[in-house]
Amino acid sequence: MYYKVRAKCGHVGRNHYIEKQFYVEASSGKEAALKVRYFPRVKHHHKDAILYVKQISQNEFCEGVEINKDDYYFKVTNSTEQRLFGAAKPEDIKRENQLTVFRKKRNVDYAMKRRKILERQCDKMIEEAIYG
């Protein structure tokens, strides 16, 4: 069976994405989505990277593959070429919702160690106050 999968692709700036369609052959829609999720340029780490999956005919599949072969976004090898050739048009680029943006927490290990030290100190102070 043939599927058309629309996914979020990257290399267009931080917290931005571009939607592209991929055409795959798979036994189920779930398998098609899984295949596309790990294609190059797809935002693998996003939970909502796959926007939709639709079963299509063989003719649509062949046409879609030909369209993707002509798409500069899939031809360029780096972001500089992408900007140079205009592979990702500014009107196609979308901004991520704040809920889906993943931010790294800085100094989490340091904060946890500090909290444990403070808890131990508080426990000692309470024990000294109670037991003298």
mmCIF file of N, CA and C in Angstrom:
data_model
loop_
_atom_site.group_PDB
_atom_site.id
_atom_site.type_symbol
_atom_site.label_atom_id
_atom_site.label_comp_id
_atom_site.label_asym_id
_atom_site.label_seq_id
_atom_site.Cartn_x
_atom_site.Cartn_y
_atom_site.Cartn_z
ATOM 1 N N MET A 1 0.839 -1.176 0.000
ATOM 2 C CA MET A 1 0.000 0.000 0.000
ATOM 3 C C MET A 1 0.884 1.239 0.000
ATOM 4 N N TYR A 2 0.345 2.319 -0.529
ATOM 5 C CA TYR A 2 1.093 3.561 -0.660
ATOM 6 C C TYR A 2 0.468 4.631 0.232
ATOM 7 N N TYR A 3 1.349 5.446 0.822
ATOM 8 C CA TYR A 3 0.882 6.477 1.750
ATOM 9 C C TYR A 3 1.544 7.813 1.455
ATOM 10 N N LYS A 4 0.769 8.873 1.702
ATOM 11 C CA LYS A 4 1.299 10.243 1.663
ATOM 12 C C LYS A 4 1.343 10.698 3.113
ATOM 13 N N VAL A 5 2.534 11.096 3.569
ATOM 14 C CA VAL A 5 2.721 11.490 4.960
ATOM 15 C C VAL A 5 3.215 12.932 4.986
ATOM 16 N N ARG A 6 2.520 13.782 5.717
ATOM 17 C CA ARG A 6 2.930 15.174 5.864
ATOM 18 C C ARG A 6 3.642 15.295 7.204
ATOM 19 N N ALA A 7 4.854 15.872 7.167
ATOM 20 C CA ALA A 7 5.672 15.930 8.375
ATOM 21 C C ALA A 7 6.328 17.295 8.527
ATOM 22 N N LYS A 8 6.740 17.586 9.756
ATOM 23 C CA LYS A 8 7.480 18.810 10.041
ATOM 24 C C LYS A 8 8.949 18.565 9.735
ATOM 25 N N CYS A 9 9.526 19.442 8.938
ATOM 26 C CA CYS A 9 10.939 19.330 8.600
ATOM 27 C C CYS A 9 11.699 20.520 9.172
ATOM 28 N N GLY A 10 12.989 20.352 9.335
ATOM 29 C CA GLY A 10 13.794 21.367 9.987
ATOM 30 C C GLY A 10 14.780 22.057 9.084
ATOM 31 N N HIS A 11 15.826 22.577 9.710
ATOM 32 C CA HIS A 11 16.900 23.322 9.055
ATOM 33 C C HIS A 11 16.397 24.645 8.481
ATOM 34 N N VAL A 12 15.399 25.242 9.162
ATOM 35 C CA VAL A 12 14.887 26.539 8.716
ATOM 36 C C VAL A 12 14.906 27.561 9.845
ATOM 37 N N GLY A 13 15.646 27.286 10.894
ATOM 38 C CA GLY A 13 15.762 28.218 12.011
ATOM 39 C C GLY A 13 15.221 27.613 13.285
ATOM 40 N N ARG A 14 15.706 28.135 14.379
ATOM 41 C CA ARG A 14 15.306 27.626 15.683
ATOM 42 C C ARG A 14 13.816 27.902 15.924
ATOM 43 N N ASN A 15 13.120 26.906 16.439
ATOM 44 C CA ASN A 15 11.687 26.979 16.732
ATOM 45 C C ASN A 15 10.833 27.211 15.490
ATOM 46 N N HIS A 16 11.347 26.873 14.337
ATOM 47 C CA HIS A 16 10.601 26.997 13.090
ATOM 48 C C HIS A 16 10.609 25.653 12.371
ATOM 49 N N TYR A 17 9.654 25.477 11.467
ATOM 50 C CA TYR A 17 9.606 24.248 10.686
ATOM 51 C C TYR A 17 8.941 24.536 9.352
ATOM 52 N N ILE A 18 9.092 23.601 8.459
ATOM 53 C CA ILE A 18 8.444 23.671 7.160
ATOM 54 C C ILE A 18 7.742 22.334 6.941
ATOM 55 N N GLU A 19 6.517 22.390 6.442
ATOM 56 C CA GLU A 19 5.765 21.161 6.212
ATOM 57 C C GLU A 19 6.089 20.614 4.829
ATOM 58 N N LYS A 20 6.419 19.331 4.775
ATOM 59 C CA LYS A 20 6.707 18.667 3.503
ATOM 60 C C LYS A 20 5.972 17.331 3.457
ATOM 61 N N GLN A 21 5.673 16.903 2.244
ATOM 62 C CA GLN A 21 4.995 15.626 2.056
ATOM 63 C C GLN A 21 5.998 14.574 1.600
ATOM 64 N N PHE A 22 5.850 13.398 2.154
ATOM 65 C CA PHE A 22 6.683 12.263 1.803
ATOM 66 C C PHE A 22 5.768 11.160 1.284
ATOM 67 N N TYR A 23 6.258 10.424 0.328
ATOM 68 C CA TYR A 23 5.489 9.338 -0.269
ATOM 69 C C TYR A 23 6.226 8.046 0.014
ATOM 70 N N VAL A 24 5.545 7.120 0.717
ATOM 71 C CA VAL A 24 6.189 5.875 1.127
ATOM 72 C C VAL A 24 5.293 4.679 0.845
ATOM 73 N N GLU A 25 5.954 3.544 0.748
ATOM 74 C CA GLU A 25 5.257 2.276 0.597
ATOM 75 C C GLU A 25 5.396 1.551 1.930
ATOM 76 N N ALA A 26 4.256 1.172 2.511
ATOM 77 C CA ALA A 26 4.267 0.496 3.808
ATOM 78 C C ALA A 26 3.023 -0.381 3.925
ATOM 79 N N SER A 27 3.053 -1.270 4.905
ATOM 80 C CA SER A 27 1.922 -2.180 5.080
ATOM 81 C C SER A 27 0.773 -1.534 5.861
ATOM 82 N N SER A 28 1.084 -0.499 6.645
ATOM 83 C CA SER A 28 0.034 0.200 7.400
ATOM 84 C C SER A 28 0.396 1.678 7.536
ATOM 85 N N GLY A 29 -0.568 2.466 7.932
ATOM 86 C CA GLY A 29 -0.329 3.888 8.137
ATOM 87 C C GLY A 29 0.654 4.141 9.268
ATOM 88 N N LYS A 30 0.569 3.323 10.295
ATOM 89 C CA LYS A 30 1.475 3.457 11.442
ATOM 90 C C LYS A 30 2.925 3.207 11.022
ATOM 91 N N GLU A 31 3.121 2.193 10.204
ATOM 92 C CA GLU A 31 4.466 1.887 9.708
ATOM 93 C C GLU A 31 4.980 3.013 8.810
ATOM 94 N N ALA A 32 4.097 3.576 7.979
ATOM 95 C CA ALA A 32 4.483 4.688 7.106
ATOM 96 C C ALA A 32 4.926 5.886 7.933
ATOM 97 N N ALA A 33 4.171 6.197 8.992
ATOM 98 C CA ALA A 33 4.522 7.317 9.870
ATOM 99 C C ALA A 33 5.861 7.079 10.551
ATOM 100 N N LEU A 34 6.103 5.853 10.991
ATOM 101 C CA LEU A 34 7.362 5.520 11.653
ATOM 102 C C LEU A 34 8.542 5.658 10.695
ATOM 103 N N LYS A 35 8.356 5.207 9.453
ATOM 104 C CA LYS A 35 9.427 5.344 8.458
ATOM 105 C C LYS A 35 9.770 6.806 8.224
ATOM 106 N N VAL A 36 8.739 7.615 8.010
ATOM 107 C CA VAL A 36 8.955 9.035 7.700
ATOM 108 C C VAL A 36 9.566 9.761 8.879
ATOM 109 N N ARG A 37 9.193 9.397 10.084
ATOM 110 C CA ARG A 37 9.711 10.076 11.281
ATOM 111 C C ARG A 37 11.240 10.067 11.316
ATOM 112 N N TYR A 38 11.853 9.028 10.789
ATOM 113 C CA TYR A 38 13.310 8.927 10.830
ATOM 114 C C TYR A 38 13.972 9.211 9.487
ATOM 115 N N PHE A 39 13.245 9.821 8.558
ATOM 116 C CA PHE A 39 13.866 10.303 7.321
ATOM 117 C C PHE A 39 14.739 11.509 7.646
ATOM 118 N N PRO A 40 15.764 11.766 6.819
ATOM 119 C CA PRO A 40 16.562 12.978 7.012
ATOM 120 C C PRO A 40 15.684 14.226 6.879
ATOM 121 N N ARG A 41 16.004 15.236 7.638
ATOM 122 C CA ARG A 41 15.349 16.552 7.657
ATOM 123 C C ARG A 41 14.059 16.602 8.459
ATOM 124 N N VAL A 42 13.478 15.467 8.799
ATOM 125 C CA VAL A 42 12.260 15.470 9.608
ATOM 126 C C VAL A 42 12.659 15.708 11.056
ATOM 127 N N LYS A 43 11.846 16.467 11.779
ATOM 128 C CA LYS A 43 12.131 16.757 13.189
ATOM 129 C C LYS A 43 11.808 15.514 14.021
ATOM 130 N N HIS A 44 12.794 14.637 14.202
ATOM 131 C CA HIS A 44 12.613 13.339 14.854
ATOM 132 C C HIS A 44 12.175 13.485 16.308
ATOM 133 N N HIS A 45 12.732 14.459 17.009
ATOM 134 C CA HIS A 45 12.525 14.570 18.446
ATOM 135 C C HIS A 45 11.191 15.209 18.827
ATOM 136 N N HIS A 46 10.408 15.655 17.866
ATOM 137 C CA HIS A 46 9.111 16.256 18.170
ATOM 138 C C HIS A 46 8.023 15.185 18.220
ATOM 139 N N LYS A 47 7.193 15.248 19.234
ATOM 140 C CA LYS A 47 6.097 14.282 19.358
ATOM 141 C C LYS A 47 5.111 14.445 18.211
ATOM 142 N N ASP A 48 4.925 15.679 17.772
ATOM 143 C CA ASP A 48 3.946 15.970 16.732
ATOM 144 C C ASP A 48 4.600 16.194 15.369
ATOM 145 N N ALA A 49 5.686 15.492 15.094
ATOM 146 C CA ALA A 49 6.404 15.658 13.828
ATOM 147 C C ALA A 49 5.576 15.179 12.641
ATOM 148 N N ILE A 50 4.779 14.161 12.829
ATOM 149 C CA ILE A 50 3.923 13.644 11.758
ATOM 150 C C ILE A 50 2.570 14.339 11.863
ATOM 151 N N LEU A 51 2.207 15.088 10.821
ATOM 152 C CA LEU A 51 0.958 15.850 10.851
ATOM 153 C C LEU A 51 -0.236 15.012 10.396
ATOM 154 N N TYR A 52 -0.057 14.225 9.343
ATOM 155 C CA TYR A 52 -1.107 13.301 8.948
ATOM 156 C C TYR A 52 -0.571 12.233 8.014
ATOM 157 N N VAL A 53 -1.326 11.136 7.921
ATOM 158 C CA VAL A 53 -0.998 10.009 7.045
ATOM 159 C C VAL A 53 -2.251 9.703 6.235
ATOM 160 N N LYS A 54 -2.087 9.553 4.930
ATOM 161 C CA LYS A 54 -3.234 9.283 4.056
ATOM 162 C C LYS A 54 -2.857 8.201 3.055
ATOM 163 N N GLN A 55 -3.737 7.236 2.901
ATOM 164 C CA GLN A 55 -3.506 6.180 1.923
ATOM 165 C C GLN A 55 -3.827 6.728 0.530
ATOM 166 N N ILE A 56 -2.950 6.415 -0.450
ATOM 167 C CA ILE A 56 -3.121 6.931 -1.805
ATOM 168 C C ILE A 56 -2.969 5.798 -2.823
ATOM 169 N N SER A 57 -3.281 6.123 -4.075
ATOM 170 C CA SER A 57 -3.145 5.130 -5.145
ATOM 171 C C SER A 57 -1.702 5.099 -5.650
ATOM 172 N N GLN A 58 -1.398 4.117 -6.473
ATOM 173 C CA GLN A 58 -0.049 3.984 -7.020
ATOM 174 C C GLN A 58 0.279 5.160 -7.939
ATOM 175 N N ASN A 59 -0.693 5.647 -8.714
ATOM 176 C CA ASN A 59 -0.462 6.788 -9.602
ATOM 177 C C ASN A 59 -0.100 8.041 -8.805
ATOM 178 N N GLU A 60 -0.841 8.308 -7.727
ATOM 179 C CA GLU A 60 -0.539 9.457 -6.870
ATOM 180 C C GLU A 60 0.847 9.314 -6.251
ATOM 181 N N PHE A 61 1.189 8.086 -5.870
ATOM 182 C CA PHE A 61 2.496 7.819 -5.288
ATOM 183 C C PHE A 61 3.607 8.170 -6.282
ATOM 184 N N CYS A 62 3.473 7.702 -7.527
ATOM 185 C CA CYS A 62 4.496 7.968 -8.548
ATOM 186 C C CYS A 62 4.611 9.466 -8.834
ATOM 187 N N GLU A 63 3.465 10.147 -8.927
ATOM 188 C CA GLU A 63 3.482 11.597 -9.154
ATOM 189 C C GLU A 63 4.159 12.322 -7.995
ATOM 190 N N GLY A 64 3.845 11.908 -6.769
ATOM 191 C CA GLY A 64 4.433 12.533 -5.581
ATOM 192 C C GLY A 64 5.935 12.351 -5.515
ATOM 193 N N VAL A 65 6.403 11.158 -5.859
ATOM 194 C CA VAL A 65 7.849 10.899 -5.858
ATOM 195 C C VAL A 65 8.544 11.804 -6.872
ATOM 196 N N GLU A 66 7.946 11.973 -8.032
ATOM 197 C CA GLU A 66 8.525 12.857 -9.061
ATOM 198 C C GLU A 66 8.541 14.315 -8.584
ATOM 199 N N ILE A 67 7.493 14.740 -7.924
ATOM 200 C CA ILE A 67 7.445 16.112 -7.394
ATOM 201 C C ILE A 67 8.559 16.316 -6.371
ATOM 202 N N ASN A 68 8.758 15.338 -5.485
ATOM 203 C CA ASN A 68 9.814 15.454 -4.476
ATOM 204 C C ASN A 68 11.208 15.446 -5.094
ATOM 205 N N LYS A 69 11.383 14.751 -6.212
ATOM 206 C CA LYS A 69 12.685 14.746 -6.890
ATOM 207 C C LYS A 69 13.041 16.132 -7.407
ATOM 208 N N ASP A 70 12.027 16.913 -7.774
ATOM 209 C CA ASP A 70 12.263 18.259 -8.296
ATOM 210 C C ASP A 70 12.318 19.327 -7.212
ATOM 211 N N ASP A 71 12.002 18.980 -5.987
ATOM 212 C CA ASP A 71 11.979 19.950 -4.892
ATOM 213 C C ASP A 71 13.409 20.246 -4.425
ATOM 214 N N TYR A 72 13.802 21.521 -4.478
ATOM 215 C CA TYR A 72 15.162 21.905 -4.068
ATOM 216 C C TYR A 72 15.431 21.623 -2.598
ATOM 217 N N TYR A 73 14.400 21.652 -1.777
ATOM 218 C CA TYR A 73 14.584 21.401 -0.345
ATOM 219 C C TYR A 73 15.225 20.035 -0.108
ATOM 220 N N PHE A 74 14.890 19.066 -0.939
ATOM 221 C CA PHE A 74 15.433 17.723 -0.777
ATOM 222 C C PHE A 74 16.736 17.527 -1.550
ATOM 223 N N LYS A 75 17.080 18.465 -2.420
ATOM 224 C CA LYS A 75 18.304 18.341 -3.218
ATOM 225 C C LYS A 75 19.528 18.942 -2.536
ATOM 226 N N VAL A 76 19.334 20.047 -1.799
ATOM 227 C CA VAL A 76 20.478 20.735 -1.201
ATOM 228 C C VAL A 76 21.068 19.893 -0.072
ATOM 229 N N THR A 77 22.350 20.132 0.214
ATOM 230 C CA THR A 77 23.038 19.320 1.215
ATOM 231 C C THR A 77 23.269 20.042 2.531
ATOM 232 N N ASN A 78 23.111 21.374 2.554
ATOM 233 C CA ASN A 78 23.283 22.099 3.806
ATOM 234 C C ASN A 78 22.430 23.367 3.819
ATOM 235 N N SER A 79 22.366 24.015 4.977
ATOM 236 C CA SER A 79 21.483 25.166 5.131
ATOM 237 C C SER A 79 21.949 26.373 4.311
ATOM 238 N N THR A 80 23.259 26.479 4.039
ATOM 239 C CA THR A 80 23.753 27.589 3.224
ATOM 240 C C THR A 80 23.237 27.470 1.795
ATOM 241 N N GLU A 81 23.324 26.279 1.229
ATOM 242 C CA GLU A 81 22.778 26.056 -0.115
ATOM 243 C C GLU A 81 21.269 26.282 -0.112
ATOM 244 N N GLN A 82 20.647 25.891 0.954
ATOM 245 C CA GLN A 82 19.203 26.042 1.076
ATOM 246 C C GLN A 82 18.810 27.520 0.977
ATOM 247 N N ARG A 83 19.537 28.383 1.676
ATOM 248 C CA ARG A 83 19.269 29.828 1.603
ATOM 249 C C ARG A 83 19.629 30.382 0.239
ATOM 250 N N LEU A 84 20.740 29.915 -0.324
ATOM 251 C CA LEU A 84 21.224 30.404 -1.606
ATOM 252 C C LEU A 84 20.248 30.106 -2.731
ATOM 253 N N PHE A 85 19.715 28.892 -2.761
ATOM 254 C CA PHE A 85 18.800 28.489 -3.824
ATOM 255 C C PHE A 85 17.341 28.775 -3.498
ATOM 256 N N GLY A 86 17.076 29.257 -2.301
ATOM 257 C CA GLY A 86 15.695 29.535 -1.913
ATOM 258 C C GLY A 86 14.854 28.282 -1.792
ATOM 259 N N ALA A 87 15.458 27.223 -1.279
ATOM 260 C CA ALA A 87 14.762 25.937 -1.172
ATOM 261 C C ALA A 87 13.587 26.018 -0.202
ATOM 262 N N ALA A 88 13.730 26.777 0.859
ATOM 263 C CA ALA A 88 12.649 26.956 1.825
ATOM 264 C C ALA A 88 12.178 28.397 1.719
ATOM 265 N N LYS A 89 11.039 28.601 1.118
ATOM 266 C CA LYS A 89 10.508 29.943 0.929
ATOM 267 C C LYS A 89 10.022 30.493 2.262
ATOM 268 N N PRO A 90 10.268 31.776 2.521
ATOM 269 C CA PRO A 90 9.864 32.364 3.810
ATOM 270 C C PRO A 90 8.377 32.206 4.114
ATOM 271 N N GLU A 91 7.524 32.230 3.094
ATOM 272 C CA GLU A 91 6.080 32.091 3.353
ATOM 273 C C GLU A 91 5.701 30.665 3.753
ATOM 274 N N ASP A 92 6.571 29.685 3.495
ATOM 275 C CA ASP A 92 6.299 28.297 3.870
ATOM 276 C C ASP A 92 6.752 27.971 5.291
ATOM 277 N N ILE A 93 7.624 28.809 5.843
ATOM 278 C CA ILE A 93 8.187 28.547 7.165
ATOM 279 C C ILE A 93 7.176 28.934 8.239
ATOM 280 N N LYS A 94 6.967 28.021 9.194
ATOM 281 C CA LYS A 94 6.010 28.248 10.274
ATOM 282 C C LYS A 94 6.728 28.214 11.605
ATOM 283 N N ARG A 95 6.170 28.907 12.577
ATOM 284 C CA ARG A 95 6.747 28.952 13.918
ATOM 285 C C ARG A 95 6.090 27.885 14.784
ATOM 286 N N GLU A 96 6.913 27.238 15.602
ATOM 287 C CA GLU A 96 6.418 26.224 16.530
ATOM 288 C C GLU A 96 5.552 26.882 17.600
ATOM 289 N N ASN A 97 4.533 26.147 18.073
ATOM 290 C CA ASN A 97 3.769 26.592 19.235
ATOM 291 C C ASN A 97 4.668 26.510 20.444
ATOM 292 N N GLN A 98 4.466 27.373 21.406
ATOM 293 C CA GLN A 98 5.309 27.371 22.591
ATOM 294 C C GLN A 98 5.193 26.064 23.364
ATOM 295 N N LEU A 99 4.068 25.365 23.232
ATOM 296 C CA LEU A 99 3.894 24.110 23.957
ATOM 297 C C LEU A 99 4.776 23.002 23.417
ATOM 298 N N THR A 100 5.135 23.071 22.130
ATOM 299 C CA THR A 100 5.918 21.988 21.547
ATOM 300 C C THR A 100 7.412 22.274 21.532
ATOM 301 N N VAL A 101 7.814 23.468 21.925
ATOM 302 C CA VAL A 101 9.232 23.804 21.933
ATOM 303 C C VAL A 101 9.872 23.156 23.157
ATOM 304 N N PHE A 102 10.931 22.420 22.917
ATOM 305 C CA PHE A 102 11.623 21.737 23.992
ATOM 306 C C PHE A 102 12.833 22.565 24.405
ATOM 307 N N ARG A 103 12.862 22.928 25.680
ATOM 308 C CA ARG A 103 13.983 23.730 26.176
ATOM 309 C C ARG A 103 14.754 22.907 27.196
ATOM 310 N N LYS A 104 16.053 23.047 27.159
ATOM 311 C CA LYS A 104 16.886 22.341 28.120
ATOM 312 C C LYS A 104 16.903 23.127 29.421
ATOM 313 N N LYS A 105 16.784 22.405 30.516
ATOM 314 C CA LYS A 105 16.870 23.046 31.818
ATOM 315 C C LYS A 105 18.349 23.121 32.191
ATOM 316 N N ARG A 106 18.798 24.327 32.440
ATOM 317 C CA ARG A 106 20.216 24.513 32.760
ATOM 318 C C ARG A 106 20.469 24.261 34.239
ATOM 319 N N ASN A 107 21.591 23.689 34.512
ATOM 320 C CA ASN A 107 22.074 23.457 35.874
ATOM 321 C C ASN A 107 21.090 22.657 36.724
ATOM 322 N N VAL A 108 20.406 21.720 36.129
ATOM 323 C CA VAL A 108 19.461 20.895 36.884
ATOM 324 C C VAL A 108 20.213 20.048 37.894
ATOM 325 N N ASP A 109 21.326 19.468 37.492
ATOM 326 C CA ASP A 109 22.110 18.631 38.410
ATOM 327 C C ASP A 109 22.590 19.453 39.601
ATOM 328 N N TYR A 110 23.070 20.648 39.339
ATOM 329 C CA TYR A 110 23.550 21.527 40.403
ATOM 330 C C TYR A 110 22.404 21.855 41.359
ATOM 331 N N ALA A 111 21.248 22.190 40.842
ATOM 332 C CA ALA A 111 20.099 22.547 41.681
ATOM 333 C C ALA A 111 19.662 21.366 42.537
ATOM 334 N N MET A 112 19.684 20.161 41.970
ATOM 335 C CA MET A 112 19.277 18.983 42.746
ATOM 336 C C MET A 112 20.273 18.687 43.855
ATOM 337 N N LYS A 113 21.567 18.796 43.572
ATOM 338 C CA LYS A 113 22.581 18.575 44.600
ATOM 339 C C LYS A 113 22.438 19.599 45.725
ATOM 340 N N ARG A 114 22.210 20.847 45.342
ATOM 341 C CA ARG A 114 22.069 21.920 46.325
ATOM 342 C C ARG A 114 20.846 21.661 47.205
ATOM 343 N N ARG A 115 19.752 21.221 46.600
ATOM 344 C CA ARG A 115 18.533 20.941 47.350
ATOM 345 C C ARG A 115 18.755 19.806 48.346
ATOM 346 N N LYS A 116 19.476 18.764 47.931
ATOM 347 C CA LYS A 116 19.750 17.639 48.835
ATOM 348 C C LYS A 116 20.609 18.088 50.010
ATOM 349 N N ILE A 117 21.603 18.926 49.732
ATOM 350 C CA ILE A 117 22.473 19.432 50.797
ATOM 351 C C ILE A 117 21.657 20.246 51.790
ATOM 352 N N LEU A 118 20.788 21.118 51.277
ATOM 353 C CA LEU A 118 19.948 21.928 52.159
ATOM 354 C C LEU A 118 18.991 21.065 52.978
ATOM 355 N N GLU A 119 18.438 20.033 52.371
ATOM 356 C CA GLU A 119 17.542 19.126 53.104
ATOM 357 C C GLU A 119 18.283 18.427 54.233
ATOM 358 N N ARG A 120 19.501 17.964 53.964
ATOM 359 C CA ARG A 120 20.299 17.298 55.010
ATOM 360 C C ARG A 120 20.608 18.257 56.154
ATOM 361 N N GLN A 121 20.966 19.507 55.795
ATOM 362 C CA GLN A 121 21.260 20.497 56.829
ATOM 363 C C GLN A 121 20.028 20.784 57.686
ATOM 364 N N CYS A 122 18.868 20.881 57.046
ATOM 365 C CA CYS A 122 17.622 21.117 57.783
ATOM 366 C C CYS A 122 17.310 19.941 58.703
ATOM 367 N N ASP A 123 17.495 18.712 58.186
ATOM 368 C CA ASP A 123 17.260 17.524 59.014
ATOM 369 C C ASP A 123 18.178 17.519 60.232
ATOM 370 N N LYS A 124 19.456 17.881 60.067
ATOM 371 C CA LYS A 124 20.396 17.929 61.189
ATOM 372 C C LYS A 124 19.970 18.968 62.217
ATOM 373 N N MET A 125 19.556 20.145 61.721
ATOM 374 C CA MET A 125 19.126 21.210 62.629
ATOM 375 C C MET A 125 17.891 20.788 63.424
ATOM 376 N N ILE A 126 16.966 20.089 62.776
ATOM 377 C CA ILE A 126 15.749 19.636 63.462
ATOM 378 C C ILE A 126 16.104 18.584 64.502
ATOM 379 N N GLU A 127 16.976 17.631 64.147
ATOM 380 C CA GLU A 127 17.400 16.599 65.102
ATOM 381 C C GLU A 127 18.095 17.207 66.296
ATOM 382 N N GLU A 128 18.965 18.194 66.065
ATOM 383 C CA GLU A 128 19.660 18.852 67.183
ATOM 384 C C GLU A 128 18.679 19.596 68.065
ATOM 385 N N ALA A 129 17.684 20.211 67.440
ATOM 386 C CA ALA A 129 16.703 20.972 68.228
ATOM 387 C C ALA A 129 15.840 20.022 69.073
ATOM 388 N N ILE A 130 15.510 18.870 68.513
ATOM 389 C CA ILE A 130 14.641 17.930 69.232
ATOM 390 C C ILE A 130 15.413 17.151 70.287
ATOM 391 N N TYR A 131 16.549 16.575 69.889
ATOM 392 C CA TYR A 131 17.295 15.690 70.780
ATOM 393 C C TYR A 131 18.411 16.389 71.530
ATOM 394 N N GLY A 132 18.655 17.618 71.269
ATOM 395 C CA GLY A 132 19.579 18.441 71.990
ATOM 396 C C GLY A 132 20.965 18.200 71.705
#
